Amino acid sequence: MSQIIKVKNLSFNYEDKYVLKNISLDINKGDFVAFIGPNGSGKSTLLKLLIGDLKATKGRIELLGEPIKSFKEWDKVGYISQKVRDFNSSFPATVKEIIGAALYQQMGLFKVLSKKLETKIDRVLELVDMSDYKYQKIGELSGGQQQRIFIARTLITDPEMIFLDEPLVGVDAKSQDDFYQLLSKLNKELGITIVMISHDIYVISDQANKILCFGDGKVFSHAADEFDYISYLNQIKGDNSTLIPKHQHQRGDSECC
Ligand code: ADP
């Protein structure tokens, strides 16, 4: 299936405040999508709608071809939140326990890891390059390392898509680079669809293949290789109400949602 996320005529309001107005968009399998737009333009709201945390006021969302109302394959959907968890160094859980906890639902009453699941934990730790930290307490890791562990926790259920809400706030530059390399590997080598709120020029210019611009309750979809981020920034500077990049008006060929 190529379209793994479909949004059709979606509107959402918090009480009487409209945040998203009649938006439609598609995300394909293997896409790396960046959500950009000013604060308050609805990026996190759309992400929460896509992971089922919020319910649409109007319109339709489909994940993996299934209306979200009846969607059950939530283990195919990963989510990494904005906030790096504030575990202090005395927090008792180890990396292995944090990742293993994601499997308890599948394991039912028998909360003892089988050899197979143990091997799976080793595999996901290897994927995120954190094998040496398996028995370390989560609170002893840096913010960037903790986010890698949460990616590993997500990977344990073999997700088709991972949503990330500005996952690197407060993380140092070197760890950010490493994290982006990891996302690129998951996207290119494992074919996992990545949807991320990010203002990082590197993500927008080098990693994403699709850019969704938010503003005025609308979302405009652009192919990343046609997107001029610098003129977009100039366009919105000092005026958050006009979000449509100039070249979109000129070309008129971008998909308008
Ligand atoms: P972004 O992620 O682009 O910064 P959000 O989706 O967080 O934007 O917020 C969109 C708008 O919805 C903002 O005006 C915000 O104040 C408002 N909003 C967000 N969460 C709530 C909430 N729980 N209740 C009421 N309004 C909210």
Coordinates of C-alpha atoms and ligand atoms in Angstrom, one line a residue:
M1 CA 0.0 0.0 0.0
S2 CA 1.5 3.3 -1.0
Q3 CA -0.7 5.8 0.9
I4 CA -0.4 4.8 4.5
I5 CA -1.9 8.0 6.0
K6 CA -4.9 9.7 4.4
V7 CA -6.5 12.8 5.7
K8 CA -9.7 14.1 4.0
N9 CA -11.5 17.3 4.8
L10 CA -10.3 17.3 8.3
S11 CA -11.3 20.1 10.7
F12 CA -10.4 20.4 14.4
N13 CA -11.4 22.9 17.0
Y14 CA -10.6 23.2 20.7
E15 CA -14.0 24.4 22.0
D16 CA -14.8 27.4 19.8
K17 CA -11.3 27.8 18.5
Y18 CA -10.6 26.4 15.0
V19 CA -7.1 25.1 14.7
L20 CA -7.4 23.1 11.4
K21 CA -9.9 23.9 8.7
N22 CA -10.8 21.4 6.0
I23 CA -7.4 20.0 5.3
S24 CA -6.6 17.0 3.1
L25 CA -3.3 15.3 2.6
D26 CA -1.7 12.0 1.8
I27 CA 1.5 10.5 3.2
N28 CA 3.0 7.5 1.4
K29 CA 4.9 4.6 2.6
G30 CA 8.6 5.5 3.0
D31 CA 8.0 9.3 3.0
F32 CA 10.1 11.4 5.4
V33 CA 7.8 14.3 6.2
A34 CA 8.6 17.6 8.0
F35 CA 5.8 19.7 9.6
I36 CA 6.8 23.3 9.7
G37 CA 5.0 26.5 10.7
P38 CA 4.8 29.1 13.4
N39 CA 4.0 28.3 17.0
G40 CA 0.3 27.7 17.5
S41 CA -0.3 26.8 13.8
G42 CA -1.6 23.3 14.6
K43 CA 1.4 21.0 14.0
S44 CA 1.2 19.2 17.3
T45 CA -2.6 19.1 17.0
L46 CA -2.4 17.2 13.7
L47 CA 0.2 14.9 15.1
K48 CA -2.1 14.1 18.0
L49 CA -5.0 13.5 15.7
L50 CA -2.9 11.1 13.6
I51 CA -1.9 9.0 16.7
G52 CA -5.5 9.0 18.0
D53 CA -4.9 11.2 21.0
L54 CA -7.5 13.7 19.7
K55 CA -10.6 13.1 17.7
A56 CA -11.4 15.1 14.6
T57 CA -14.3 17.6 14.8
K58 CA -15.1 16.9 11.1
G59 CA -13.5 14.8 8.3
R60 CA -11.7 11.5 8.0
I61 CA -8.3 10.0 8.9
E62 CA -7.2 6.6 7.6
L63 CA -4.1 4.8 8.8
L64 CA -2.9 1.8 6.8
G65 CA -6.2 1.9 4.8
E66 CA -8.4 1.7 7.9
P67 CA -10.5 4.5 9.3
I68 CA -8.9 5.7 12.5
K69 CA -12.0 5.0 14.5
S70 CA -11.7 1.3 13.9
F71 CA -7.9 1.2 13.5
K72 CA -6.3 -1.4 15.9
E73 CA -2.8 -1.9 14.7
W74 CA -1.3 0.7 17.1
D75 CA 1.9 -1.2 17.5
K76 CA 2.6 -0.2 13.9
V77 CA 2.6 3.4 15.0
G78 CA 5.4 4.9 17.0
Y79 CA 5.4 8.2 18.7
I80 CA 8.3 10.1 20.2
S81 CA 7.2 13.2 22.2
Q82 CA 8.8 16.6 22.4
K83 CA 10.0 16.3 25.9
V84 CA 13.0 14.3 26.7
R85 CA 11.9 12.5 29.8
D86 CA 13.2 13.9 33.0
F87 CA 14.4 10.7 34.6
N88 CA 16.8 11.5 37.4
S89 CA 19.9 9.3 37.9
S90 CA 18.3 7.3 40.7
F91 CA 15.3 6.2 38.6
P92 CA 15.5 2.4 39.0
A93 CA 14.6 1.1 35.5
T94 CA 17.3 -0.1 33.2
V95 CA 17.4 0.4 29.4
K96 CA 16.4 -3.2 29.0
E97 CA 13.4 -2.9 31.3
I98 CA 12.2 0.3 29.5
I99 CA 12.3 -1.4 26.1
G100 CA 10.9 -4.7 27.5
A101 CA 8.0 -2.9 29.0
A102 CA 6.7 -2.1 25.5
L103 CA 6.3 -5.9 25.0
Y104 CA 4.3 -6.6 28.2
Q105 CA 1.0 -6.2 26.4
Q106 CA 2.0 -8.8 23.9
M107 CA 3.3 -11.1 26.6
G108 CA 0.1 -11.2 28.7
L109 CA 0.6 -12.5 32.2
F110 CA 4.0 -14.0 31.6
K111 CA 6.2 -11.1 32.2
V112 CA 9.5 -13.0 31.8
L113 CA 11.3 -12.2 28.6
S114 CA 11.7 -15.2 26.4
K115 CA 15.0 -15.8 24.5
K116 CA 13.3 -14.6 21.4
L117 CA 12.2 -11.3 22.9
E118 CA 15.6 -10.9 24.6
T119 CA 17.2 -11.2 21.1
K120 CA 14.8 -8.7 19.8
I121 CA 15.8 -6.2 22.5
D122 CA 19.5 -6.8 21.5
R123 CA 18.6 -6.2 17.8
V124 CA 16.8 -2.8 18.4
L125 CA 19.6 -1.7 20.7
E126 CA 22.1 -2.5 17.9
L127 CA 19.9 -0.6 15.4
V128 CA 20.1 2.6 17.5
D129 CA 23.7 2.0 18.3
M130 CA 23.2 1.7 22.1
S131 CA 24.1 -2.0 22.7
D132 CA 26.6 -1.1 25.4
Y133 CA 23.9 0.6 27.5
K134 CA 21.5 -2.4 28.0
Y135 CA 21.9 -2.7 31.7
Q136 CA 22.5 1.0 32.4
K137 CA 19.8 3.0 34.3
I138 CA 17.8 5.2 31.9
G139 CA 18.4 8.3 34.2
E140 CA 22.1 8.0 33.8
L141 CA 21.9 8.6 30.0
S142 CA 22.0 12.0 28.3
G143 CA 18.8 13.5 26.7
G144 CA 20.0 12.4 23.2
Q145 CA 20.8 8.9 24.4
Q146 CA 17.4 8.6 26.1
Q147 CA 15.6 9.6 22.9
R148 CA 17.5 6.8 21.0
I149 CA 16.3 4.4 23.7
F150 CA 12.7 5.5 23.1
I151 CA 13.3 5.0 19.4
A152 CA 14.5 1.5 20.2
R153 CA 11.4 1.0 22.4
T154 CA 9.2 2.0 19.4
L155 CA 11.1 -0.3 17.1
I156 CA 10.5 -3.4 19.2
T157 CA 6.9 -3.7 17.7
D158 CA 8.1 -3.3 14.1
P159 CA 6.4 0.1 13.3
E160 CA 5.4 1.2 9.8
M161 CA 5.5 4.8 10.8
I162 CA 7.1 6.9 13.5
F163 CA 5.8 10.4 14.5
L164 CA 8.1 12.8 16.3
D165 CA 7.2 16.0 17.9
E166 CA 10.3 18.2 18.0
P167 CA 12.3 15.3 19.6
L168 CA 15.6 17.2 20.0
V169 CA 14.7 20.2 22.1
G170 CA 17.5 20.7 24.6
V171 CA 19.7 18.1 23.0
D172 CA 23.3 19.1 22.0
A173 CA 24.3 19.5 18.4
K174 CA 26.5 16.3 18.1
S175 CA 23.6 14.2 19.5
Q176 CA 21.2 15.9 17.1
D177 CA 23.4 14.9 14.1
D178 CA 23.6 11.3 15.4
F179 CA 19.8 11.2 15.9
Y180 CA 19.2 12.5 12.3
Q181 CA 21.5 9.8 10.9
L182 CA 19.5 7.2 12.9
L183 CA 16.2 8.5 11.5
S184 CA 17.7 8.5 8.0
K185 CA 18.7 4.8 8.5
L186 CA 15.3 3.8 9.7
N187 CA 13.7 5.6 6.8
K188 CA 16.0 4.4 4.0
E189 CA 17.1 1.0 5.1
L190 CA 14.0 -0.2 7.0
G191 CA 11.4 1.8 4.9
I192 CA 9.8 3.3 8.0
T193 CA 7.7 6.4 7.3
I194 CA 8.9 9.3 9.4
V195 CA 6.7 12.3 10.2
M196 CA 8.4 14.9 12.3
I197 CA 7.7 18.4 13.5
S198 CA 11.0 20.2 12.9
H199 CA 12.4 23.6 12.0
D200 CA 15.9 22.3 11.5
I201 CA 17.2 23.3 8.1
Y202 CA 19.1 20.1 7.8
V203 CA 15.9 18.0 8.2
I204 CA 14.1 20.2 5.7
S205 CA 16.7 20.4 3.1
D206 CA 18.5 17.1 3.4
Q207 CA 16.3 14.5 4.9
A208 CA 12.6 15.2 4.2
N209 CA 11.1 14.4 0.8
K210 CA 7.9 16.2 1.7
I211 CA 7.3 19.5 3.6
L212 CA 3.9 20.3 5.1
C213 CA 3.6 24.1 5.9
F214 CA 1.0 25.0 8.5
G215 CA -0.7 28.4 8.8
D216 CA -4.2 30.0 9.1
G217 CA -5.7 26.6 9.8
K218 CA -4.5 25.3 6.4
V219 CA -1.7 22.9 5.4
F220 CA 0.2 23.2 2.2
S221 CA 2.2 20.2 0.9
H222 CA 5.5 20.6 -1.0
A223 CA 8.0 18.3 -2.5
A224 CA 11.2 19.0 -0.5
D225 CA 13.4 19.4 -3.5
E226 CA 11.2 22.2 -4.8
F227 CA 10.9 24.0 -1.5
D228 CA 12.8 27.2 -0.8
Y229 CA 13.1 27.4 2.9
I230 CA 14.9 30.7 3.0
S231 CA 12.2 32.5 1.0
Y232 CA 9.6 30.8 3.2
L233 CA 11.3 32.2 6.3
N234 CA 11.5 35.7 4.7
Q235 CA 7.9 35.4 3.8
I236 CA 6.7 34.6 7.3
K237 CA 9.1 36.9 9.1
G238 CA 7.2 39.3 11.2
D239 CA 3.9 38.2 9.7
N240 CA 2.8 34.8 10.9
S241 CA -0.6 35.1 9.2
T242 CA 0.8 34.7 5.7
L243 CA 2.3 31.4 5.5
I244 CA 2.1 30.3 1.9
P245 CA 5.6 30.5 0.4
K246 CA 5.8 33.0 -2.5
H247 CA 7.0 30.5 -5.1
Q248 CA 3.8 28.4 -4.5
H249 CA 1.7 31.3 -5.7
Q250 CA 4.0 31.7 -8.7
R251 CA 4.2 28.1 -9.8
G252 CA 0.8 27.1 -8.7
D253 CA 1.7 23.5 -9.1
S254 CA 2.0 22.4 -5.5
E255 CA -0.7 20.3 -4.1
C256 CA -2.9 22.5 -2.1
C257 CA -4.6 21.0 0.9
Ligands
ADP1 P1 1.9 24.1 17.2 O1 2.3 22.6 17.4 O2 1.9 24.4 15.7 O3 2.7 25.0 18.0 P2 -0.6 23.4 18.5 O4 -1.2 22.3 17.7 O5 0.1 23.0 19.8 O6 0.4 24.3 17.6 O7 -1.7 24.5 18.9 C1 -2.6 25.0 18.0 C2 -3.5 26.0 18.7 O8 -4.3 25.3 19.6 C3 -2.8 27.0 19.5 O9 -3.4 28.3 19.4 C4 -2.9 26.5 20.9 O10 -2.9 27.5 21.9 C5 -4.2 25.8 20.9 N1 -4.3 24.6 21.8 C6 -3.4 23.6 21.9 N2 -3.7 22.7 22.8 C7 -4.9 23.2 23.3 C8 -5.8 22.7 24.3 N3 -5.5 21.5 25.0 N4 -6.9 23.4 24.6 C9 -7.1 24.6 24.0 N5 -6.3 25.1 23.0 C10 -5.2 24.4 22.7

